[in-house]
């Protein structure tokens, strides 16, 4: 088998790259699709839920799919610096790919509102980290203003190459399942990822009806689907502009990754909902954290709070019958739980402290055996 180097090589025929494009890659993509077998038994739902664990990308989130493309194209165009506003994951990814490419990255983050793991990544990869006394939406506005005057390439999802990279998650799912699922659920912030997935599913469905050109590579030919899924976008209640039907001025949620009141892909996401006959939903912070814990405890999958929003949404909609039993549902788990250790520790019971003796250890073991 050929050494896996990343999604640009794997889906070259489906992406805007040429033979001379200098690919900046870290082996992103190719993430596992894990069926929630234990939760199905525990919660008695009659559906197949699979999670696409994007936390296993090189910097621990789905952003790497878009960043490999955005930085590759920035370098191809001769750019020496990239810039983004971020709730954390985009900054971590931008910093890593800029380091790999040998260019400078500037990242604007909301002071005090980004998970520690993400901040440590941006710092370690050598980004110029600018903390702003404002939220993500303020940062996004400033990035757009600054990029008009200064020679920096914006690598937020308004950069169209980001969505091109991110659409490949849909291709991988189709390859693994043999077709598109009935439903695909994602946590929604800027709504770039839900838009990107819809592009991917739409391309695969369109190809199924077209004749495959002769010059298509093997993997291109495999990614055909007979249908497109219904797209479900879930938000945290305190930060849910798609549920309110308007922008939210002061978004608040424990899921800081999706603490966004002014989604950049607002129009596109409404179109996705309409074209796919899907819907938006919201879950409270308590429900989100509860499901994050369920996934960690019963499935061995540790995702960050924002990511659990997709599964929390699907579980409720299954329970209420909105999603029919027997459905195949893919939920994207967008980021790794290690990104936000503070939130994880705050909701877990404290470790027991004992003397370093065999007796003390045995007594803890015995009191915890069923
Ligand atoms: N989940 C996680 C873990 C995220 O980091 C984000 C976005 C989303 C979901 C929402 O994705 O914006 O495409 O709808 N994080 C961005 C960032 C905003 O700066 O890291 P979306």
Coordinates of N, CA, C and O and ligand atoms in Angstrom, one line a residue, residues 61-63 85-91 118 136 156-157 162 166 187-194 257-258 260 304 306-307 334-335, ligand 1:
X61 N -8.3 18.5 15.1 CA -9.6 19.0 14.7 C -9.8 18.9 13.1 O -8.8 18.7 12.4
X62 N -11.0 19.0 12.7 CA -11.3 18.9 11.3 C -10.7 20.1 10.5 O -10.6 20.0 9.2
X63 N -10.2 21.1 11.2 CA -9.7 22.3 10.5 C -8.5 21.9 9.6 O -8.3 22.6 8.6
X85 N -9.1 34.7 12.3 CA -9.7 34.9 13.6 C -10.1 33.5 14.0 O -10.4 32.7 13.2
X86 N -10.1 33.2 15.3 CA -10.4 31.9 15.7 C -10.9 31.7 17.1 O -10.6 32.5 18.0
X87 N -11.8 30.7 17.3 CA -12.2 30.3 18.7 C -11.2 29.3 19.2 O -11.4 28.7 20.3
X88 N -10.2 29.0 18.4 CA -9.1 28.1 18.9 C -8.6 27.1 17.9 O -7.4 27.0 17.6
X89 N -9.4 26.3 17.3 CA -9.0 25.2 16.5 C -8.4 25.7 15.1 O -7.4 25.2 14.7
X90 N -9.0 26.7 14.5 CA -8.4 27.3 13.3 C -7.0 27.8 13.6 O -6.1 27.7 12.8
X91 N -6.9 28.5 14.7 CA -5.6 29.1 15.0 C -4.5 28.0 15.2 O -3.4 28.1 14.7
X118 N -5.7 24.5 22.8 CA -5.7 25.2 21.5 C -4.7 26.3 21.5 O -3.9 26.5 20.6
X136 N -15.2 36.2 18.9 CA -14.8 35.8 17.6 C -15.3 36.7 16.5 O -14.6 37.0 15.5
X156 N -9.5 31.8 7.2 CA -10.8 31.4 7.7 C -11.6 30.7 6.6 O -11.2 30.8 5.5
X157 N -12.8 30.2 7.0 CA -13.5 29.4 6.0 C -14.1 30.3 4.9 O -14.7 29.8 3.9
X162 N -10.6 26.4 1.8 CA -10.9 25.7 3.1 C -12.0 24.7 2.8 O -11.9 23.5 3.2
X166 N -12.3 20.5 3.2 CA -13.2 19.9 4.1 C -14.2 19.1 3.5 O -14.8 18.1 4.1
X187 N -21.9 20.0 14.4 CA -22.1 21.2 15.2 C -21.9 22.4 14.3 O -21.0 22.3 13.4
X188 N -22.6 23.5 14.5 CA -22.5 24.6 13.6 C -22.1 25.9 14.3 O -22.6 26.2 15.4
X189 N -21.0 26.5 13.8 CA -20.5 27.8 14.3 C -20.7 28.8 13.2 O -21.7 29.4 13.0
X190 N -19.6 28.8 12.3 CA -19.7 29.7 11.1 C -20.4 29.0 10.0 O -20.7 29.6 9.0
X191 N -20.7 27.7 10.2 CA -21.4 26.9 9.2 C -20.6 26.6 7.9 O -21.1 26.2 6.9
X192 N -19.3 26.8 8.0 CA -18.4 26.4 6.9 C -18.4 24.9 6.7 O -18.5 24.4 5.6
X193 N -18.3 24.2 7.8 CA -18.2 22.7 7.7 C -19.4 22.0 7.1 O -19.3 21.2 6.3
X194 N -20.6 22.5 7.5 CA -21.8 21.9 7.0 C -21.9 22.2 5.5 O -22.3 21.4 4.7
X257 N -15.7 26.6 21.2 CA -15.4 26.5 19.7 C -16.5 27.0 18.8 O -16.3 27.5 17.8
X258 N -17.8 26.9 19.3 CA -18.9 27.4 18.5 C -19.6 28.6 19.2 O -20.8 28.8 19.0
X260 N -20.2 31.6 18.5 CA -20.2 32.5 17.3 C -21.6 33.0 17.1 O -22.6 32.2 16.9
X304 N -14.2 17.1 22.1 CA -14.4 18.4 22.9 C -15.9 18.7 23.0 O -16.7 18.2 22.2
X306 N -17.9 21.2 22.0 CA -18.6 21.6 20.8 C -19.0 20.3 19.9 O -20.1 20.2 19.4
X307 N -18.1 19.4 19.9 CA -18.3 18.2 19.0 C -19.5 17.4 19.4 O -20.2 16.8 18.6
X334 N -16.0 17.0 15.7 CA -15.1 17.9 15.1 C -13.7 18.1 15.7 O -12.7 18.4 15.1
X335 N -13.6 17.9 17.1 CA -12.3 18.1 17.7 C -12.1 17.2 18.9 O -13.0 16.6 19.4
Ligands
LIG1 N1 -16.5 22.2 16.2 C1 -15.3 22.7 16.5 C2 -14.5 21.9 17.5 C3 -14.9 23.9 16.0 O1 -13.7 24.3 16.3 C4 -15.7 24.6 15.1 C5 -15.3 25.9 14.6 C6 -17.0 24.1 14.8 C7 -17.3 22.9 15.4 C8 -17.9 24.8 13.9 O2 -17.5 24.7 12.6 O3 -17.5 27.0 12.0 O4 -17.5 25.3 10.2 O5 -19.5 25.7 11.5 N2 -14.2 26.5 15.0 C9 -13.7 27.8 14.4 C10 -12.3 28.1 14.9 C11 -14.6 28.9 14.4 O6 -11.9 29.2 14.9 O7 -11.6 27.1 15.4 P1 -18.0 25.7 11.5

